[in-house]
């Protein structure tokens, strides 16, 4: 099988938090962007139902810097099925507010290298979607502003890479890192709950490589 054609984009921002799942209340970020966060950023720039995104590498371009934040949050998840909505939509945040600590990253920049894998129902050539993604990156177009882990940490921007985008000199074992959620489907086609999947992540010379075999259960014929 021929090597995939990799697409590249540099994404950067003032703040980022790729939350480690073992911290239940206080948010603590991984030191590096996760594959699922990278996929989310790519989908924010260009998504179509005809293909999957497959992330191969994440290059760390800026020195890892941390920032400690304390923010006011509410304890309850709000939706149209919540008790407040059932009682007429009145919700007093003061009664449910709590201060929570976040250990986030600051001044981040990553080069994401990924490819697109066509789904079985797709009829157009994959080159069409590659070219469209490149055009959108070159012009700064996106479906929604990409964010860096948490939605409140929107990316400052994204652009095509250039010769100055060199990964930092970093060797680091990150331990178990979240790869993605694996959903079980019933006959209705709806997900019945996401099961987190992890892999032993390591940064070599500033590059986090995502093992290809992780996609075998997510994307048919991805190997």
Coordinates of N, CA and C in Angstrom, one line a residue, residues 1-163:
X1 N 0.8 -1.2 0.0 CA 0.0 0.0 0.0 C 0.9 1.2 0.0
X2 N 0.6 2.2 -0.8 CA 1.4 3.4 -0.9 C 1.2 4.3 0.3
X3 N 2.2 5.1 0.6 CA 2.1 6.0 1.8 C 1.1 7.0 1.6
X4 N 0.3 7.4 2.6 CA -0.8 8.4 2.5 C -0.2 9.7 2.2
X5 N -1.0 10.6 1.5 CA -0.6 12.0 1.3 C -1.0 12.7 2.5
X6 N 0.0 13.3 3.3 CA -0.3 14.0 4.5 C -0.6 15.4 4.3
X7 N -1.6 15.9 4.9 CA -2.0 17.3 4.9 C -1.5 18.0 6.2
X8 N -1.1 19.3 6.1 CA -0.5 19.9 7.3 C -1.1 21.3 7.6
X9 N -1.2 21.6 8.8 CA -1.7 22.9 9.3 C -1.0 23.2 10.6
X10 N -0.7 24.5 10.8 CA -0.2 25.0 12.0 C -1.3 25.7 12.8
X11 N -1.6 25.3 14.0 CA -2.6 26.0 14.8 C -2.0 26.5 16.1
X12 N -2.4 27.7 16.5 CA -1.8 28.3 17.7 C -2.8 29.0 18.5
X13 N -2.5 29.3 19.8 CA -3.4 30.0 20.6 C -2.7 30.5 21.9
X14 N -3.4 31.3 22.6 CA -2.9 31.9 23.9 C -3.0 30.9 25.0
X15 N -4.1 30.1 25.0 CA -4.3 29.1 26.1 C -4.8 27.8 25.5
X16 N -4.5 26.7 26.2 CA -5.0 25.4 25.8 C -5.1 24.5 27.0
X17 N -6.1 23.6 27.0 CA -6.2 22.6 28.1 C -6.7 21.3 27.5
X18 N -5.8 20.3 27.4 CA -6.2 19.0 26.9 C -6.3 18.1 28.1
X19 N -7.5 18.1 28.7 CA -7.7 17.6 30.0 C -7.4 16.1 30.2
X20 N -6.7 15.9 31.2 CA -6.4 14.5 31.6 C -7.6 13.9 32.3
X21 N -8.1 12.7 31.8 CA -9.4 12.2 32.4 C -9.3 11.7 33.8
X22 N -8.1 11.5 34.3 CA -8.0 11.0 35.7 C -8.3 12.0 36.7
X23 N -8.3 13.3 36.3 CA -8.6 14.4 37.2 C -10.1 14.7 37.1
X24 N -10.8 14.4 38.1 CA -12.3 14.5 38.0 C -12.8 15.9 38.1
X25 N -12.3 16.7 39.0 CA -12.9 18.0 39.3 C -12.0 19.1 38.8
X26 N -10.7 19.0 39.2 CA -9.8 20.1 38.8 C -9.2 19.7 37.5
X27 N -9.2 20.6 36.5 CA -8.7 20.3 35.2 C -7.2 20.4 35.1
X28 N -6.5 19.4 34.7 CA -5.1 19.4 34.5 C -4.8 19.0 33.0
X29 N -4.1 19.7 32.3 CA -3.9 19.5 30.9 C -2.7 18.5 30.7
X30 N -2.8 17.7 29.6 CA -1.7 17.0 29.1 C -0.6 18.0 28.7
X31 N 0.6 17.6 28.6 CA 1.7 18.6 28.2 C 1.6 18.9 26.7
X32 N 0.9 18.0 25.9 CA 0.9 18.1 24.5 C -0.5 17.9 24.0
X33 N -0.9 18.5 22.9 CA -2.2 18.2 22.2 C -2.4 16.7 22.0
X34 N -3.7 16.3 22.3 CA -4.0 14.9 22.1 C -4.5 14.7 20.6
X35 N -4.5 13.4 20.2 CA -5.0 13.2 18.8 C -6.4 13.5 18.6
X36 N -7.3 13.3 19.6 CA -8.7 13.7 19.5 C -8.9 15.2 19.4
X37 N -8.1 16.0 20.1 CA -8.1 17.4 20.0 C -7.7 17.9 18.6
X38 N -6.6 17.2 18.1 CA -6.1 17.6 16.8 C -7.2 17.3 15.7
X39 N -7.9 16.1 15.8 CA -9.0 15.8 14.9 C -10.1 16.8 15.0
X40 N -10.4 17.2 16.2 CA -11.5 18.2 16.4 C -11.1 19.5 15.7
X41 N -9.8 19.9 15.8 CA -9.4 21.2 15.1 C -9.5 21.0 13.6
X42 N -9.1 19.9 13.1 CA -9.2 19.6 11.6 C -10.6 19.7 11.1
X43 N -11.5 19.0 11.9 CA -12.9 19.0 11.5 C -13.6 20.4 11.6
X44 N -13.1 21.3 12.5 CA -13.6 22.6 12.6 C -13.2 23.4 11.3
X45 N -12.0 23.1 10.7 CA -11.6 23.7 9.5 C -12.3 23.2 8.3
X46 N -12.4 21.8 8.2 CA -13.0 21.2 7.1 C -13.5 19.8 7.5
X47 N -14.9 19.7 7.3 CA -15.5 18.4 7.6 C -16.5 18.1 6.5
X48 N -16.5 16.8 6.1 CA -17.5 16.3 5.2 C -17.8 14.9 5.6
X49 N -19.1 14.4 5.4 CA -19.4 13.1 5.8 C -18.8 12.0 4.9
X50 N -18.1 12.4 3.9 CA -17.5 11.4 3.0 C -16.1 10.9 3.4
X51 N -15.5 11.4 4.5 CA -14.2 11.0 4.9 C -14.0 11.1 6.4
X52 N -13.0 10.3 6.9 CA -12.5 10.4 8.2 C -11.2 11.1 8.2
X53 N -10.9 11.8 9.3 CA -9.6 12.4 9.6 C -8.8 11.4 10.3
X54 N -7.5 11.2 9.9 CA -6.6 10.3 10.6 C -5.3 11.1 10.9
X55 N -5.1 11.3 12.2 CA -3.9 12.1 12.6 C -2.7 11.2 12.7
X56 N -1.6 11.6 12.1 CA -0.4 10.8 12.2 C 0.6 11.4 13.1
X57 N 0.8 12.7 13.1 CA 1.9 13.4 13.9 C 1.4 14.7 14.5
X58 N 1.9 15.0 15.6 CA 1.6 16.4 16.2 C 3.0 16.9 16.6
X59 N 3.4 18.0 16.0 CA 4.7 18.6 16.2 C 4.5 19.8 17.2
X60 N 5.3 19.7 18.3 CA 5.3 20.8 19.3 C 6.2 21.9 18.9
X61 N 5.7 23.1 18.6 CA 6.5 24.1 18.0 C 7.0 25.2 19.1
X62 N 6.3 25.3 20.2 CA 6.6 26.2 21.2 C 7.0 25.5 22.5
X63 N 7.9 26.1 23.3 CA 8.3 25.6 24.6 C 7.0 25.4 25.4
X64 N 7.0 24.3 26.2 CA 5.8 24.1 27.1 C 5.8 25.0 28.2
X65 N 4.7 25.8 28.3 CA 4.6 26.7 29.4 C 3.2 26.5 30.1
X66 N 3.2 26.7 31.4 CA 2.0 26.4 32.2 C 1.4 27.7 32.8
X67 N 0.1 27.7 33.0 CA -0.6 28.8 33.7 C -1.6 28.2 34.6
X68 N -1.7 28.7 35.8 CA -2.7 28.3 36.8 C -3.9 29.3 36.8
X69 N -5.1 28.7 36.6 CA -6.3 29.6 36.5 C -7.3 29.1 37.6
X70 N -8.1 30.0 38.2 CA -9.2 29.7 39.0 C -10.4 30.4 38.4
X71 N -11.4 29.6 38.1 CA -12.6 30.1 37.4 C -13.9 29.7 38.2
X72 N -14.9 30.6 38.0 CA -16.2 30.2 38.6 C -17.0 29.3 37.6
X73 N -17.4 28.2 38.0 CA -18.2 27.3 37.2 C -19.5 26.9 38.0
X74 N -20.4 26.3 37.2 CA -21.6 25.8 37.9 C -21.5 24.3 38.0
X75 N -22.2 23.7 39.0 CA -22.1 22.3 39.3 C -23.0 21.4 38.5
X76 N -24.0 22.1 37.8 CA -25.0 21.3 37.1 C -24.9 21.5 35.6
X77 N -25.1 20.4 34.9 CA -25.1 20.5 33.4 C -26.5 21.0 33.0
X78 N -26.5 22.0 32.1 CA -27.8 22.6 31.7 C -28.2 22.1 30.4
X79 N -29.5 21.8 30.3 CA -30.1 21.3 29.0 C -31.6 21.6 29.1
X80 N -32.3 21.3 28.0 CA -33.8 21.5 28.0 C -34.5 20.4 28.8
X81 N -33.7 19.4 29.3 CA -34.3 18.4 30.2 C -33.9 18.6 31.7
X82 N -33.2 19.6 32.0 CA -32.8 19.9 33.4 C -34.0 20.3 34.2
X83 N -33.8 20.2 35.5 CA -34.9 20.6 36.4 C -35.3 22.1 36.3
X84 N -34.2 22.9 36.0 CA -34.5 24.4 35.8 C -35.4 24.6 34.6
X85 N -35.1 23.9 33.5 CA -35.9 24.1 32.3 C -37.3 23.6 32.5
X86 N -37.5 22.5 33.3 CA -38.8 22.0 33.5 C -39.7 22.9 34.4
X87 N -39.0 23.8 35.2 CA -39.7 24.7 36.1 C -39.8 26.1 35.5
X88 N -39.7 26.2 34.2 CA -39.9 27.5 33.6 C -38.6 28.2 33.1
X89 N -37.5 27.5 33.2 CA -36.3 28.0 32.6 C -35.5 29.0 33.5
X90 N -35.9 29.1 34.8 CA -35.2 30.0 35.7 C -34.1 29.2 36.4
X91 N -32.9 29.7 36.3 CA -31.7 29.1 36.9 C -30.9 30.1 37.6
X92 N -30.7 30.0 38.9 CA -29.9 30.9 39.7 C -28.5 30.4 39.8
X93 N -27.5 31.0 39.0 CA -26.2 30.4 39.0 C -25.5 30.6 40.4
X94 N -25.9 31.6 41.2 CA -25.3 31.8 42.5 C -25.5 30.7 43.4
X95 N -26.6 29.9 43.2 CA -26.9 28.8 44.1 C -26.1 27.5 43.7
X96 N -25.5 27.6 42.6 CA -24.8 26.3 42.1 C -23.4 26.6 41.7
X97 N -22.8 27.7 42.1 CA -21.5 28.1 41.6 C -20.4 27.5 42.5
X98 N -19.3 27.2 41.9 CA -18.1 26.6 42.6 C -16.9 27.1 41.9
X99 N -15.8 27.4 42.6 CA -14.5 27.7 42.1 C -13.7 26.5 41.8
X100 N -13.2 26.4 40.6 CA -12.4 25.2 40.2 C -11.1 25.7 39.6
X101 N -10.1 24.9 39.9 CA -8.7 25.2 39.4 C -8.5 24.5 38.1
X102 N -7.8 25.2 37.2 CA -7.3 24.7 35.9 C -5.9 24.9 35.7
X103 N -5.1 23.8 35.5 CA -3.7 23.9 35.1 C -3.6 23.8 33.6
X104 N -3.5 24.9 32.9 CA -3.5 24.9 31.5 C -2.2 25.3 30.8
X105 N -2.1 25.2 29.5 CA -0.9 25.6 28.8 C -1.1 27.0 28.2
X106 N 0.0 27.7 28.0 CA -0.1 29.0 27.4 C 0.9 29.1 26.3
X107 N 0.5 30.0 25.3 CA 1.4 30.3 24.2 C 1.8 29.0 23.4
X108 N 0.8 28.3 23.0 CA 1.0 27.0 22.3 C 0.9 27.1 20.8
X109 N 1.6 26.2 20.1 CA 1.6 26.2 18.7 C 1.9 24.7 18.3
X110 N 1.1 24.2 17.4 CA 1.3 22.8 16.9 C 1.2 22.7 15.4
X111 N 2.0 21.8 14.9 CA 1.9 21.4 13.5 C 1.2 20.1 13.4
X112 N 0.1 20.0 12.8 CA -0.7 18.7 12.7 C -0.5 18.1 11.3
X113 N -0.1 16.9 11.3 CA 0.0 16.1 10.0 C -1.0 15.0 10.0
X114 N -1.9 15.0 9.0 CA -2.9 14.0 9.0 C -3.3 13.7 7.6
X115 N -4.1 12.7 7.4 CA -4.6 12.4 6.1 C -6.1 12.1 6.2
X116 N -6.8 12.0 5.0 CA -8.2 11.8 4.9 C -8.4 10.3 4.4
X117 N -9.3 9.6 5.0 CA -9.7 8.3 4.5 C -11.1 8.3 4.1
X118 N -11.4 7.9 2.8 CA -12.7 7.9 2.3 C -13.6 6.9 2.9
X119 N -14.9 7.3 3.2 CA -15.8 6.3 3.7 C -16.4 5.5 2.5
X120 N -17.0 4.4 2.8 CA -17.5 3.5 1.7 C -18.5 4.1 0.7
X121 N -19.3 5.1 1.2 CA -20.3 5.7 0.3 C -19.8 6.8 -0.5
X122 N -18.5 7.2 -0.3 CA -18.0 8.4 -1.1 C -17.8 8.0 -2.5
X123 N -18.0 8.9 -3.4 CA -17.9 8.7 -4.9 C -16.8 9.5 -5.5
X124 N -16.5 10.7 -4.9 CA -15.5 11.6 -5.5 C -14.1 11.1 -5.1
X125 N -13.1 11.5 -5.9 CA -11.7 11.2 -5.7 C -11.2 11.9 -4.4
X126 N -10.4 11.3 -3.6 CA -9.9 11.9 -2.4 C -9.1 13.2 -2.7
X127 N -8.6 13.4 -3.8 CA -7.8 14.6 -4.2 C -8.7 15.8 -4.1
X128 N -10.0 15.7 -4.3 CA -10.9 16.8 -4.3 C -11.0 17.3 -2.8
X129 N -11.0 16.5 -1.8 CA -11.1 16.9 -0.5 C -9.8 17.4 0.1
X130 N -8.7 16.9 -0.4 CA -7.4 17.4 0.0 C -7.2 18.8 -0.5
X131 N -7.6 19.1 -1.8 CA -7.4 20.4 -2.4 C -8.3 21.4 -1.6
X132 N -9.5 21.0 -1.3 CA -10.4 21.9 -0.6 C -9.9 22.2 0.8
X133 N -9.3 21.3 1.5 CA -8.7 21.6 2.8 C -7.6 22.6 2.6
X134 N -6.7 22.4 1.7 CA -5.6 23.3 1.5 C -6.0 24.7 1.2
X135 N -7.1 24.8 0.3 CA -7.6 26.1 0.0 C -8.2 26.8 1.3
X136 N -8.8 26.1 2.1 CA -9.4 26.7 3.3 C -8.3 27.1 4.3
X137 N -7.3 26.3 4.4 CA -6.2 26.7 5.3 C -5.5 28.0 4.7
X138 N -5.3 28.0 3.5 CA -4.6 29.2 2.9 C -5.4 30.4 3.0
X139 N -6.7 30.3 3.0 CA -7.6 31.5 3.1 C -8.1 31.8 4.5
X140 N -7.7 30.9 5.4 CA -8.2 31.1 6.8 C -9.7 30.8 7.0
X141 N -10.3 30.0 6.2 CA -11.7 29.6 6.3 C -11.9 28.4 7.3
X142 N -13.0 28.4 8.0 CA -13.3 27.3 8.8 C -14.8 27.3 9.0
X143 N -15.4 26.1 9.4 CA -16.8 26.0 9.7 C -17.1 26.7 11.1
X144 N -16.2 26.5 12.0 CA -16.2 27.1 13.3 C -14.8 27.3 13.8
X145 N -14.6 28.3 14.7 CA -13.3 28.6 15.1 C -12.7 27.3 15.9
X146 N -11.6 26.8 15.5 CA -11.0 25.7 16.2 C -10.7 26.0 17.6
X147 N -10.8 25.1 18.5 CA -10.4 25.3 19.9 C -9.4 24.3 20.4
X148 N -8.7 24.7 21.4 CA -7.6 23.9 21.9 C -7.9 23.1 23.2
X149 N -8.6 22.0 23.0 CA -9.0 21.2 24.1 C -10.3 21.6 24.7
X150 N -10.4 22.7 25.5 CA -11.6 23.2 26.0 C -12.2 24.2 25.1
X151 N -13.5 24.3 24.9 CA -14.1 25.2 24.0 C -13.9 26.6 24.3
X152 N -13.7 27.0 25.6 CA -13.4 28.3 25.9 C -12.0 28.8 25.5
X153 N -11.2 27.9 25.1 CA -9.8 28.2 24.7 C -9.7 28.2 23.2
X154 N -10.3 29.1 22.5 CA -10.3 29.2 21.1 C -8.9 29.4 20.5
X155 N -8.6 28.8 19.4 CA -7.3 29.1 18.8 C -7.3 30.5 18.3
X156 N -6.1 31.1 18.3 CA -5.9 32.4 17.8 C -5.9 32.4 16.3
X157 N -5.5 31.3 15.7 CA -5.5 31.2 14.2 C -4.9 29.9 13.8
X158 N -4.9 29.7 12.5 CA -4.2 28.6 11.8 C -3.7 29.0 10.5
X159 N -2.7 28.3 9.9 CA -2.1 28.7 8.7 C -1.3 27.5 8.1
X160 N -0.9 27.6 6.9 CA 0.0 26.6 6.3 C 1.3 26.7 7.0
X161 N 2.1 25.6 7.1 CA 3.4 25.6 7.7 C 4.4 26.2 6.8
X162 N 5.5 26.7 7.3 CA 6.6 27.2 6.5 C 7.9 26.6 7.1
X163 N 9.1 27.1 6.6 CA 10.4 26.5 7.0 C 10.7 26.8 8.4

